[in-house]
JSON list of C-alpha atoms in Angstrom, two decimals:
[
{"chain": "P", "resi": 1, "resn": "MET", "atom": "CA", "xyz": [94.51, 63.50, -33.24]},
{"chain": "P", "resi": 2, "resn": "VAL", "atom": "CA", "xyz": [94.57, 60.32, -35.52]},
{"chain": "P", "resi": 3, "resn": "PHE", "atom": "CA", "xyz": [97.63, 60.10, -37.46]},
{"chain": "P", "resi": 4, "resn": "THR", "atom": "CA", "xyz": [98.01, 58.02, -40.65]},
{"chain": "P", "resi": 5, "resn": "LEU", "atom": "CA", "xyz": [101.18, 57.06, -42.43]},
{"chain": "P", "resi": 6, "resn": "THR", "atom": "CA", "xyz": [101.71, 56.20, -46.28]},
{"chain": "P", "resi": 7, "resn": "PRO", "atom": "CA", "xyz": [103.61, 54.17, -47.61]},
{"chain": "P", "resi": 8, "resn": "THR", "atom": "CA", "xyz": [103.91, 51.33, -45.27]},
{"chain": "P", "resi": 9, "resn": "THR", "atom": "CA", "xyz": [106.74, 49.71, -47.43]},
{"chain": "P", "resi": 10, "resn": "LEU", "atom": "CA", "xyz": [109.45, 52.09, -48.84]},
{"chain": "P", "resi": 11, "resn": "LYS", "atom": "CA", "xyz": [112.98, 52.08, -50.23]},
{"chain": "P", "resi": 12, "resn": "PRO", "atom": "CA", "xyz": [115.86, 53.41, -48.22]},
{"chain": "P", "resi": 13, "resn": "GLY", "atom": "CA", "xyz": [115.92, 57.24, -48.37]},
{"chain": "P", "resi": 14, "resn": "GLU", "atom": "CA", "xyz": [112.26, 57.52, -49.48]},
{"chain": "P", "resi": 15, "resn": "LYS", "atom": "CA", "xyz": [109.79, 60.04, -47.94]},
{"chain": "P", "resi": 16, "resn": "ILE", "atom": "CA", "xyz": [106.88, 59.20, -45.72]},
{"chain": "P", "resi": 17, "resn": "THR", "atom": "CA", "xyz": [103.77, 61.31, -45.77]},
{"chain": "P", "resi": 18, "resn": "ILE", "atom": "CA", "xyz": [102.06, 61.56, -42.32]},
{"chain": "P", "resi": 19, "resn": "LYS", "atom": "CA", "xyz": [98.64, 63.03, -41.89]},
{"chain": "P", "resi": 20, "resn": "GLY", "atom": "CA", "xyz": [96.82, 64.19, -38.84]},
{"chain": "P", "resi": 21, "resn": "THR", "atom": "CA", "xyz": [93.08, 64.40, -39.20]},
{"chain": "P", "resi": 22, "resn": "GLY", "atom": "CA", "xyz": [91.79, 68.02, -39.14]},
{"chain": "P", "resi": 23, "resn": "TYR", "atom": "CA", "xyz": [95.22, 69.42, -39.23]},
{"chain": "P", "resi": 24, "resn": "GLY", "atom": "CA", "xyz": [98.30, 69.80, -41.43]},
{"chain": "P", "resi": 25, "resn": "ILE", "atom": "CA", "xyz": [101.56, 68.65, -40.20]},
{"chain": "P", "resi": 26, "resn": "PHE", "atom": "CA", "xyz": [104.84, 70.21, -40.94]},
{"chain": "P", "resi": 27, "resn": "PHE", "atom": "CA", "xyz": [108.18, 68.43, -39.98]},
{"chain": "P", "resi": 28, "resn": "THR", "atom": "CA", "xyz": [110.67, 71.00, -38.93]},
{"chain": "P", "resi": 29, "resn": "GLU", "atom": "CA", "xyz": [113.25, 71.30, -36.35]},
{"chain": "P", "resi": 30, "resn": "LYS", "atom": "CA", "xyz": [111.05, 73.56, -34.35]},
{"chain": "P", "resi": 31, "resn": "SER", "atom": "CA", "xyz": [109.60, 72.42, -30.88]},
{"chain": "P", "resi": 32, "resn": "GLY", "atom": "CA", "xyz": [106.24, 70.86, -31.03]},
{"chain": "P", "resi": 33, "resn": "LEU", "atom": "CA", "xyz": [105.08, 67.27, -30.98]},
{"chain": "P", "resi": 34, "resn": "VAL", "atom": "CA", "xyz": [107.83, 65.04, -30.42]},
{"chain": "P", "resi": 35, "resn": "VAL", "atom": "CA", "xyz": [108.36, 62.41, -33.21]},
{"chain": "P", "resi": 36, "resn": "SER", "atom": "CA", "xyz": [110.49, 59.17, -32.35]},
{"chain": "P", "resi": 37, "resn": "LEU", "atom": "CA", "xyz": [111.95, 56.92, -34.76]},
{"chain": "P", "resi": 38, "resn": "ASP", "atom": "CA", "xyz": [112.30, 53.30, -33.38]},
{"chain": "P", "resi": 39, "resn": "GLY", "atom": "CA", "xyz": [111.93, 54.57, -29.92]},
{"chain": "P", "resi": 40, "resn": "VAL", "atom": "CA", "xyz": [114.52, 57.30, -30.24]},
{"chain": "P", "resi": 41, "resn": "ALA", "atom": "CA", "xyz": [113.25, 61.02, -30.24]},
{"chain": "P", "resi": 42, "resn": "THR", "atom": "CA", "xyz": [114.08, 62.89, -33.46]},
{"chain": "P", "resi": 43, "resn": "PHE", "atom": "CA", "xyz": [112.75, 66.38, -33.57]},
{"chain": "P", "resi": 44, "resn": "GLY", "atom": "CA", "xyz": [109.83, 68.31, -32.93]},
{"chain": "P", "resi": 45, "resn": "VAL", "atom": "CA", "xyz": [106.62, 68.85, -35.27]},
{"chain": "P", "resi": 46, "resn": "ASP", "atom": "CA", "xyz": [104.61, 71.94, -35.89]},
{"chain": "P", "resi": 47, "resn": "ILE", "atom": "CA", "xyz": [100.90, 71.73, -36.01]},
{"chain": "P", "resi": 48, "resn": "THR", "atom": "CA", "xyz": [98.75, 74.16, -38.16]},
{"chain": "P", "resi": 49, "resn": "GLU", "atom": "CA", "xyz": [94.93, 74.68, -37.92]},
{"chain": "P", "resi": 50, "resn": "THR", "atom": "CA", "xyz": [94.92, 75.93, -41.34]},
{"chain": "P", "resi": 51, "resn": "GLY", "atom": "CA", "xyz": [93.74, 72.73, -42.96]},
{"chain": "P", "resi": 52, "resn": "GLU", "atom": "CA", "xyz": [94.90, 69.35, -43.69]},
{"chain": "P", "resi": 53, "resn": "ILE", "atom": "CA", "xyz": [98.21, 69.45, -45.57]},
{"chain": "P", "resi": 54, "resn": "ASN", "atom": "CA", "xyz": [100.70, 66.57, -46.09]},
{"chain": "P", "resi": 55, "resn": "GLY", "atom": "CA", "xyz": [103.92, 66.54, -43.98]},
{"chain": "P", "resi": 56, "resn": "PHE", "atom": "CA", "xyz": [106.95, 64.84, -45.13]},
{"chain": "P", "resi": 57, "resn": "TYR", "atom": "CA", "xyz": [109.28, 62.83, -42.94]},
{"chain": "P", "resi": 58, "resn": "ILE", "atom": "CA", "xyz": [112.53, 62.23, -44.70]},
{"chain": "P", "resi": 59, "resn": "LEU", "atom": "CA", "xyz": [114.06, 58.89, -43.65]},
{"chain": "P", "resi": 60, "resn": "PRO", "atom": "CA", "xyz": [117.93, 58.62, -42.70]},
{"chain": "P", "resi": 61, "resn": "THR", "atom": "CA", "xyz": [119.58, 57.14, -45.61]},
{"chain": "P", "resi": 62, "resn": "THR", "atom": "CA", "xyz": [121.26, 54.92, -42.96]},
{"chain": "P", "resi": 63, "resn": "LEU", "atom": "CA", "xyz": [117.81, 53.20, -42.04]},
{"chain": "P", "resi": 64, "resn": "VAL", "atom": "CA", "xyz": [118.24, 49.46, -42.49]},
{"chain": "P", "resi": 65, "resn": "LYS", "atom": "CA", "xyz": [116.09, 47.01, -44.20]},
{"chain": "P", "resi": 66, "resn": "GLY", "atom": "CA", "xyz": [113.33, 45.51, -41.94]},
{"chain": "P", "resi": 67, "resn": "ASN", "atom": "CA", "xyz": [110.52, 46.90, -39.79]},
{"chain": "P", "resi": 68, "resn": "HIS", "atom": "CA", "xyz": [110.36, 50.21, -38.20]},
{"chain": "P", "resi": 69, "resn": "LYS", "atom": "CA", "xyz": [108.15, 52.60, -36.03]},
{"chain": "P", "resi": 70, "resn": "ILE", "atom": "CA", "xyz": [107.28, 56.15, -36.09]},
{"chain": "P", "resi": 71, "resn": "THR", "atom": "CA", "xyz": [105.69, 57.44, -32.79]},
{"chain": "P", "resi": 72, "resn": "ILE", "atom": "CA", "xyz": [103.65, 60.66, -32.50]},
{"chain": "P", "resi": 73, "resn": "GLU", "atom": "CA", "xyz": [101.82, 61.60, -29.27]},
{"chain": "P", "resi": 74, "resn": "GLY", "atom": "CA", "xyz": [101.79, 57.87, -28.22]},
{"chain": "P", "resi": 75, "resn": "ASP", "atom": "CA", "xyz": [100.51, 56.71, -31.72]},
{"chain": "P", "resi": 76, "resn": "ASP", "atom": "CA", "xyz": [102.89, 53.86, -33.25]},
{"chain": "P", "resi": 77, "resn": "MET", "atom": "CA", "xyz": [102.81, 53.64, -36.88]},
{"chain": "P", "resi": 78, "resn": "SER", "atom": "CA", "xyz": [104.58, 50.58, -38.38]},
{"chain": "P", "resi": 79, "resn": "PHE", "atom": "CA", "xyz": [106.48, 50.66, -41.75]},
{"chain": "P", "resi": 80, "resn": "ILE", "atom": "CA", "xyz": [108.99, 48.49, -43.62]},
{"chain": "P", "resi": 81, "resn": "VAL", "atom": "CA", "xyz": [112.00, 49.52, -45.37]},
{"chain": "P", "resi": 82, "resn": "ASP", "atom": "CA", "xyz": [112.39, 47.15, -48.41]},
{"chain": "P", "resi": 83, "resn": "ASP", "atom": "CA", "xyz": [115.08, 47.38, -50.87]},
{"chain": "P", "resi": 84, "resn": "THR", "atom": "CA", "xyz": [113.52, 44.55, -53.20]},
{"chain": "P", "resi": 85, "resn": "PRO", "atom": "CA", "xyz": [113.74, 45.88, -56.81]},
{"chain": "P", "resi": 86, "resn": "VAL", "atom": "CA", "xyz": [110.48, 46.90, -58.60]},
{"chain": "P", "resi": 87, "resn": "GLY", "atom": "CA", "xyz": [108.76, 43.84, -60.22]},
{"chain": "P", "resi": 88, "resn": "CYS", "atom": "CA", "xyz": [110.49, 41.41, -57.76]},
{"chain": "P", "resi": 89, "resn": "VAL", "atom": "CA", "xyz": [109.47, 39.73, -54.69]},
{"chain": "P", "resi": 90, "resn": "ASN", "atom": "CA", "xyz": [111.86, 38.97, -51.83]},
{"chain": "P", "resi": 91, "resn": "TYR", "atom": "CA", "xyz": [112.06, 35.49, -50.03]},
{"chain": "P", "resi": 92, "resn": "SER", "atom": "CA", "xyz": [110.31, 36.55, -46.86]},
{"chain": "P", "resi": 93, "resn": "GLU", "atom": "CA", "xyz": [107.18, 37.81, -48.99]},
{"chain": "P", "resi": 94, "resn": "ILE", "atom": "CA", "xyz": [107.30, 34.51, -50.91]},
{"chain": "P", "resi": 95, "resn": "PHE", "atom": "CA", "xyz": [106.96, 32.69, -47.71]},
{"chain": "P", "resi": 96, "resn": "ASN", "atom": "CA", "xyz": [104.32, 35.10, -46.56]},
{"chain": "P", "resi": 97, "resn": "ILE", "atom": "CA", "xyz": [102.21, 34.79, -49.73]},
{"chain": "P", "resi": 98, "resn": "ILE", "atom": "CA", "xyz": [102.30, 31.06, -49.65]},
{"chain": "P", "resi": 99, "resn": "THR", "atom": "CA", "xyz": [101.53, 30.62, -45.89]},
{"chain": "P", "resi": 100, "resn": "THR", "atom": "CA", "xyz": [98.81, 33.10, -45.98]},
{"chain": "P", "resi": 101, "resn": "LEU", "atom": "CA", "xyz": [97.02, 31.41, -48.99]},
{"chain": "P", "resi": 102, "resn": "THR", "atom": "CA", "xyz": [97.59, 27.88, -47.75]},
{"chain": "P", "resi": 103, "resn": "LYS", "atom": "CA", "xyz": [97.16, 28.46, -44.07]},
{"chain": "P", "resi": 104, "resn": "ASP", "atom": "CA", "xyz": [100.13, 26.11, -43.56]},
{"chain": "P", "resi": 105, "resn": "THR", "atom": "CA", "xyz": [103.65, 26.99, -41.91]},
{"chain": "P", "resi": 106, "resn": "ASN", "atom": "CA", "xyz": [104.74, 23.59, -41.13]},
{"chain": "P", "resi": 107, "resn": "PHE", "atom": "CA", "xyz": [107.21, 22.83, -44.03]},
{"chain": "P", "resi": 108, "resn": "TRP", "atom": "CA", "xyz": [110.85, 23.54, -44.97]},
{"chain": "P", "resi": 109, "resn": "PHE", "atom": "CA", "xyz": [111.66, 26.27, -47.11]},
{"chain": "P", "resi": 110, "resn": "HIS", "atom": "CA", "xyz": [114.91, 26.48, -49.02]},
{"chain": "P", "resi": 111, "resn": "THR", "atom": "CA", "xyz": [115.69, 29.73, -50.89]},
{"chain": "P", "resi": 112, "resn": "GLY", "atom": "CA", "xyz": [119.13, 30.53, -52.75]},
{"chain": "P", "resi": 113, "resn": "ASN", "atom": "CA", "xyz": [118.38, 34.36, -53.65]},
{"chain": "P", "resi": 114, "resn": "ILE", "atom": "CA", "xyz": [117.38, 37.36, -51.78]},
{"chain": "P", "resi": 115, "resn": "TYR", "atom": "CA", "xyz": [114.62, 38.12, -54.19]},
{"chain": "P", "resi": 116, "resn": "TYR", "atom": "CA", "xyz": [113.06, 36.89, -57.51]},
{"chain": "P", "resi": 117, "resn": "LYS", "atom": "CA", "xyz": [111.35, 38.43, -60.63]},
{"chain": "P", "resi": 118, "resn": "LEU", "atom": "CA", "xyz": [107.62, 38.18, -60.60]},
{"chain": "P", "resi": 119, "resn": "VAL", "atom": "CA", "xyz": [106.35, 35.78, -63.39]},
{"chain": "P", "resi": 120, "resn": "ASP", "atom": "CA", "xyz": [104.77, 37.34, -66.57]},
{"chain": "P", "resi": 121, "resn": "GLU", "atom": "CA", "xyz": [102.31, 34.89, -67.40]},
{"chain": "P", "resi": 122, "resn": "ILE", "atom": "CA", "xyz": [102.38, 35.70, -71.22]},
{"chain": "P", "resi": 123, "resn": "ILE", "atom": "CA", "xyz": [106.14, 35.19, -71.04]},
{"chain": "P", "resi": 124, "resn": "LEU", "atom": "CA", "xyz": [105.49, 31.91, -69.29]},
{"chain": "P", "resi": 125, "resn": "ARG", "atom": "CA", "xyz": [102.83, 30.76, -71.75]},
{"chain": "P", "resi": 126, "resn": "LYS", "atom": "CA", "xyz": [105.29, 31.45, -74.53]},
{"chain": "P", "resi": 127, "resn": "ALA", "atom": "CA", "xyz": [108.13, 29.46, -72.88]},
{"chain": "P", "resi": 128, "resn": "LEU", "atom": "CA", "xyz": [105.56, 26.43, -72.80]},
{"chain": "P", "resi": 129, "resn": "ASP", "atom": "CA", "xyz": [104.71, 26.81, -76.32]},
{"chain": "P", "resi": 130, "resn": "GLU", "atom": "CA", "xyz": [108.08, 27.01, -77.51]},
{"chain": "P", "resi": 131, "resn": "GLU", "atom": "CA", "xyz": [109.01, 24.01, -75.33]},
{"chain": "P", "resi": 132, "resn": "LYS", "atom": "CA", "xyz": [106.36, 21.85, -77.41]},
{"chain": "P", "resi": 133, "resn": "THR", "atom": "CA", "xyz": [108.02, 22.68, -80.60]},
{"chain": "P", "resi": 134, "resn": "ASN", "atom": "CA", "xyz": [111.15, 20.94, -79.51]},
{"chain": "P", "resi": 135, "resn": "SER", "atom": "CA", "xyz": [110.56, 17.54, -78.62]},
{"chain": "P", "resi": 136, "resn": "TRP", "atom": "CA", "xyz": [113.81, 17.04, -76.89]},
{"chain": "P", "resi": 137, "resn": "LYS", "atom": "CA", "xyz": [112.77, 19.77, -74.37]},
{"chain": "P", "resi": 138, "resn": "ASP", "atom": "CA", "xyz": [109.28, 19.14, -74.00]},
{"chain": "P", "resi": 139, "resn": "THR", "atom": "CA", "xyz": [109.17, 17.45, -70.50]},
{"chain": "P", "resi": 140, "resn": "SER", "atom": "CA", "xyz": [105.50, 16.65, -70.88]},
{"chain": "P", "resi": 141, "resn": "LYS", "atom": "CA", "xyz": [106.39, 14.03, -73.70]},
{"chain": "P", "resi": 142, "resn": "LEU", "atom": "CA", "xyz": [108.93, 12.31, -71.38]},
{"chain": "P", "resi": 143, "resn": "PRO", "atom": "CA", "xyz": [107.88, 8.83, -70.17]},
{"chain": "P", "resi": 144, "resn": "PHE", "atom": "CA", "xyz": [107.21, 8.34, -66.73]},
{"chain": "P", "resi": 145, "resn": "ILE", "atom": "CA", "xyz": [109.32, 5.88, -65.13]},
{"chain": "P", "resi": 146, "resn": "PRO", "atom": "CA", "xyz": [108.33, 4.98, -61.45]},
{"chain": "P", "resi": 147, "resn": "LYS", "atom": "CA", "xyz": [111.33, 5.72, -58.93]},
{"chain": "P", "resi": 148, "resn": "ASP", "atom": "CA", "xyz": [113.67, 6.65, -61.80]},
{"chain": "P", "resi": 149, "resn": "PHE", "atom": "CA", "xyz": [112.12, 9.31, -63.69]},
{"chain": "P", "resi": 150, "resn": "ASP", "atom": "CA", "xyz": [108.97, 10.43, -61.63]},
{"chain": "P", "resi": 151, "resn": "CYS", "atom": "CA", "xyz": [107.27, 13.57, -60.56]},
{"chain": "P", "resi": 152, "resn": "THR", "atom": "CA", "xyz": [110.72, 14.80, -59.04]},
{"chain": "P", "resi": 153, "resn": "GLU", "atom": "CA", "xyz": [112.55, 14.57, -62.31]},
{"chain": "P", "resi": 154, "resn": "PHE", "atom": "CA", "xyz": [109.89, 16.14, -64.30]},
{"chain": "P", "resi": 155, "resn": "SER", "atom": "CA", "xyz": [109.86, 19.13, -61.93]},
{"chain": "P", "resi": 156, "resn": "LYS", "atom": "CA", "xyz": [113.72, 19.47, -62.02]},
{"chain": "P", "resi": 157, "resn": "ALA", "atom": "CA", "xyz": [113.74, 19.33, -65.83]},
{"chain": "P", "resi": 158, "resn": "MET", "atom": "CA", "xyz": [111.08, 21.81, -66.26]},
{"chain": "P", "resi": 159, "resn": "LEU", "atom": "CA", "xyz": [112.59, 24.31, -63.52]},
{"chain": "P", "resi": 160, "resn": "GLY", "atom": "CA", "xyz": [115.88, 24.11, -65.32]},
{"chain": "P", "resi": 161, "resn": "TYR", "atom": "CA", "xyz": [114.26, 24.70, -68.75]},
{"chain": "P", "resi": 162, "resn": "LEU", "atom": "CA", "xyz": [112.27, 27.87, -67.36]},
{"chain": "P", "resi": 163, "resn": "VAL", "atom": "CA", "xyz": [115.14, 29.19, -65.39]},
{"chain": "P", "resi": 164, "resn": "LYS", "atom": "CA", "xyz": [117.23, 29.33, -68.68]},
{"chain": "P", "resi": 165, "resn": "TYR", "atom": "CA", "xyz": [114.35, 30.69, -70.58]},
{"chain": "P", "resi": 166, "resn": "PHE", "atom": "CA", "xyz": [113.91, 33.78, -68.09]},
{"chain": "P", "resi": 167, "resn": "TYR", "atom": "CA", "xyz": [117.77, 34.39, -68.01]},
{"chain": "P", "resi": 168, "resn": "PRO", "atom": "CA", "xyz": [119.10, 36.84, -67.13]},
{"chain": "P", "resi": 169, "resn": "ASN", "atom": "CA", "xyz": [116.30, 37.42, -64.38]},
{"chain": "P", "resi": 170, "resn": "SER", "atom": "CA", "xyz": [115.76, 34.81, -61.76]},
{"chain": "P", "resi": 171, "resn": "PRO", "atom": "CA", "xyz": [112.10, 34.01, -61.96]},
{"chain": "P", "resi": 172, "resn": "CYS", "atom": "CA", "xyz": [109.85, 33.28, -58.81]},
{"chain": "P", "resi": 173, "resn": "ILE", "atom": "CA", "xyz": [109.56, 29.75, -59.92]},
{"chain": "P", "resi": 174, "resn": "GLY", "atom": "CA", "xyz": [110.49, 26.66, -57.74]},
{"chain": "P", "resi": 175, "resn": "ILE", "atom": "CA", "xyz": [109.50, 23.21, -56.73]},
{"chain": "P", "resi": 176, "resn": "ILE", "atom": "CA", "xyz": [106.62, 22.50, -54.35]},
{"chain": "P", "resi": 177, "resn": "TYR", "atom": "CA", "xyz": [106.68, 19.25, -52.51]},
{"chain": "P", "resi": 178, "resn": "ILE", "atom": "CA", "xyz": [103.10, 18.30, -51.65]},
{"chain": "P", "resi": 179, "resn": "LYS", "atom": "CA", "xyz": [101.31, 15.73, -49.31]},
{"chain": "P", "resi": 180, "resn": "LYS", "atom": "CA", "xyz": [98.14, 14.58, -51.06]},
{"chain": "P", "resi": 181, "resn": "LEU", "atom": "CA", "xyz": [95.64, 11.92, -49.79]},
{"chain": "P", "resi": 182, "resn": "GLU", "atom": "CA", "xyz": [96.77, 9.59, -52.83]},
{"chain": "P", "resi": 183, "resn": "GLY", "atom": "CA", "xyz": [100.58, 10.11, -51.81]},
{"chain": "P", "resi": 184, "resn": "ASN", "atom": "CA", "xyz": [103.18, 12.76, -52.20]},
{"chain": "P", "resi": 185, "resn": "HIS", "atom": "CA", "xyz": [103.83, 14.61, -55.37]},
{"chain": "P", "resi": 186, "resn": "ASN", "atom": "CA", "xyz": [106.27, 17.08, -56.71]},
{"chain": "P", "resi": 187, "resn": "MET", "atom": "CA", "xyz": [105.45, 19.76, -59.15]},
{"chain": "P", "resi": 188, "resn": "LEU", "atom": "CA", "xyz": [106.21, 23.56, -59.70]},
{"chain": "P", "resi": 189, "resn": "PHE", "atom": "CA", "xyz": [104.81, 26.75, -58.43]},
{"chain": "P", "resi": 190, "resn": "PHE", "atom": "CA", "xyz": [105.15, 30.26, -59.43]},
{"chain": "P", "resi": 191, "resn": "ILE", "atom": "CA", "xyz": [104.01, 33.89, -58.13]},
{"chain": "P", "resi": 192, "resn": "ASN", "atom": "CA", "xyz": [102.79, 36.02, -60.93]},
{"chain": "P", "resi": 193, "resn": "GLN", "atom": "CA", "xyz": [102.96, 39.96, -61.26]},
{"chain": "P", "resi": 194, "resn": "LYS", "atom": "CA", "xyz": [99.72, 40.11, -59.08]},
{"chain": "P", "resi": 195, "resn": "LYS", "atom": "CA", "xyz": [101.44, 38.13, -56.64]},
{"chain": "P", "resi": 196, "resn": "GLU", "atom": "CA", "xyz": [99.24, 35.22, -56.69]},
{"chain": "P", "resi": 197, "resn": "LEU", "atom": "CA", "xyz": [100.40, 31.76, -56.03]},
{"chain": "P", "resi": 198, "resn": "TRP", "atom": "CA", "xyz": [99.83, 29.23, -58.91]},
{"chain": "P", "resi": 199, "resn": "LEU", "atom": "CA", "xyz": [100.95, 25.56, -59.31]},
{"chain": "P", "resi": 200, "resn": "LEU", "atom": "CA", "xyz": [102.38, 24.34, -62.58]},
{"chain": "P", "resi": 201, "resn": "GLU", "atom": "CA", "xyz": [102.24, 20.60, -63.53]},
{"chain": "P", "resi": 202, "resn": "PRO", "atom": "CA", "xyz": [105.29, 19.77, -65.77]},
{"chain": "P", "resi": 203, "resn": "GLN", "atom": "CA", "xyz": [103.88, 16.57, -66.64]},
{"chain": "P", "resi": 204, "resn": "SER", "atom": "CA", "xyz": [100.97, 18.49, -68.62]},
{"chain": "P", "resi": 205, "resn": "ASP", "atom": "CA", "xyz": [102.32, 22.08, -68.91]},
{"chain": "P", "resi": 206, "resn": "THR", "atom": "CA", "xyz": [99.30, 23.20, -67.19]},
{"chain": "P", "resi": 207, "resn": "TRP", "atom": "CA", "xyz": [98.97, 25.67, -64.22]},
{"chain": "P", "resi": 208, "resn": "MET", "atom": "CA", "xyz": [96.10, 25.79, -61.66]},
{"chain": "P", "resi": 209, "resn": "PRO", "atom": "CA", "xyz": [95.40, 27.78, -58.40]},
{"chain": "P", "resi": 210, "resn": "TRP", "atom": "CA", "xyz": [96.12, 26.34, -55.21]},
{"chain": "P", "resi": 211, "resn": "SER", "atom": "CA", "xyz": [93.74, 23.65, -53.91]},
{"chain": "P", "resi": 212, "resn": "SER", "atom": "CA", "xyz": [92.88, 23.47, -50.25]},
{"chain": "P", "resi": 213, "resn": "GLY", "atom": "CA", "xyz": [93.25, 19.66, -50.04]},
{"chain": "P", "resi": 214, "resn": "ASN", "atom": "CA", "xyz": [97.06, 19.91, -50.35]},
{"chain": "P", "resi": 215, "resn": "ASP", "atom": "CA", "xyz": [99.42, 19.83, -47.61]},
{"chain": "P", "resi": 216, "resn": "ILE", "atom": "CA", "xyz": [102.87, 21.40, -48.07]},
{"chain": "P", "resi": 217, "resn": "VAL", "atom": "CA", "xyz": [105.96, 19.49, -47.23]},
{"chain": "P", "resi": 218, "resn": "GLY", "atom": "CA", "xyz": [108.70, 21.67, -48.49]},
{"chain": "P", "resi": 219, "resn": "ILE", "atom": "CA", "xyz": [109.60, 24.43, -50.94]},
{"chain": "P", "resi": 220, "resn": "PHE", "atom": "CA", "xyz": [112.75, 24.93, -53.00]},
{"chain": "P", "resi": 221, "resn": "ILE", "atom": "CA", "xyz": [113.24, 28.12, -54.99]}
]
């Protein structure tokens, strides 16, 4: 019998649906197939041959955030308990999104929060457009001064503006330190509502997809 588990990511106390191919599975206190949670046997499972019916396994409310495993008849099914609010992304997922796309894990990663709000590109574009209407806010109009006000200061200035704009939410926007062939460069990055990584150049107010020619030195968010 082949078992499948959905969802693979859930909130504490949510239900998991487990299907067995060709059979319906009812989770009861009766004897039957032994179900174990994280290696500890819980209770028996009844099998019926009347057709394929969803079975529900109610997770203990005390189940902690992190990786877990349900085992039935030697089949291991992994799932994650994640208490990240809807529309947000946690720091671990941010790291995974970046490393999966860039194929790079050799960089420092500093985060101040547990989770961040995914960026709505419409709101981001509105923020950049409004920035241009105020000359004292428009970072792209500031003069570039080597070693005094360069890409580092441009990035910090833009990040401060956007964090205030998205208040009271903490947006998934940060500074990315990149090593390029022509030298190191600092700019912003953000993760949108599709969980895609984009780069944002504060000196021109433009954003672009990740380029494979870049190497990450560090991430600050």
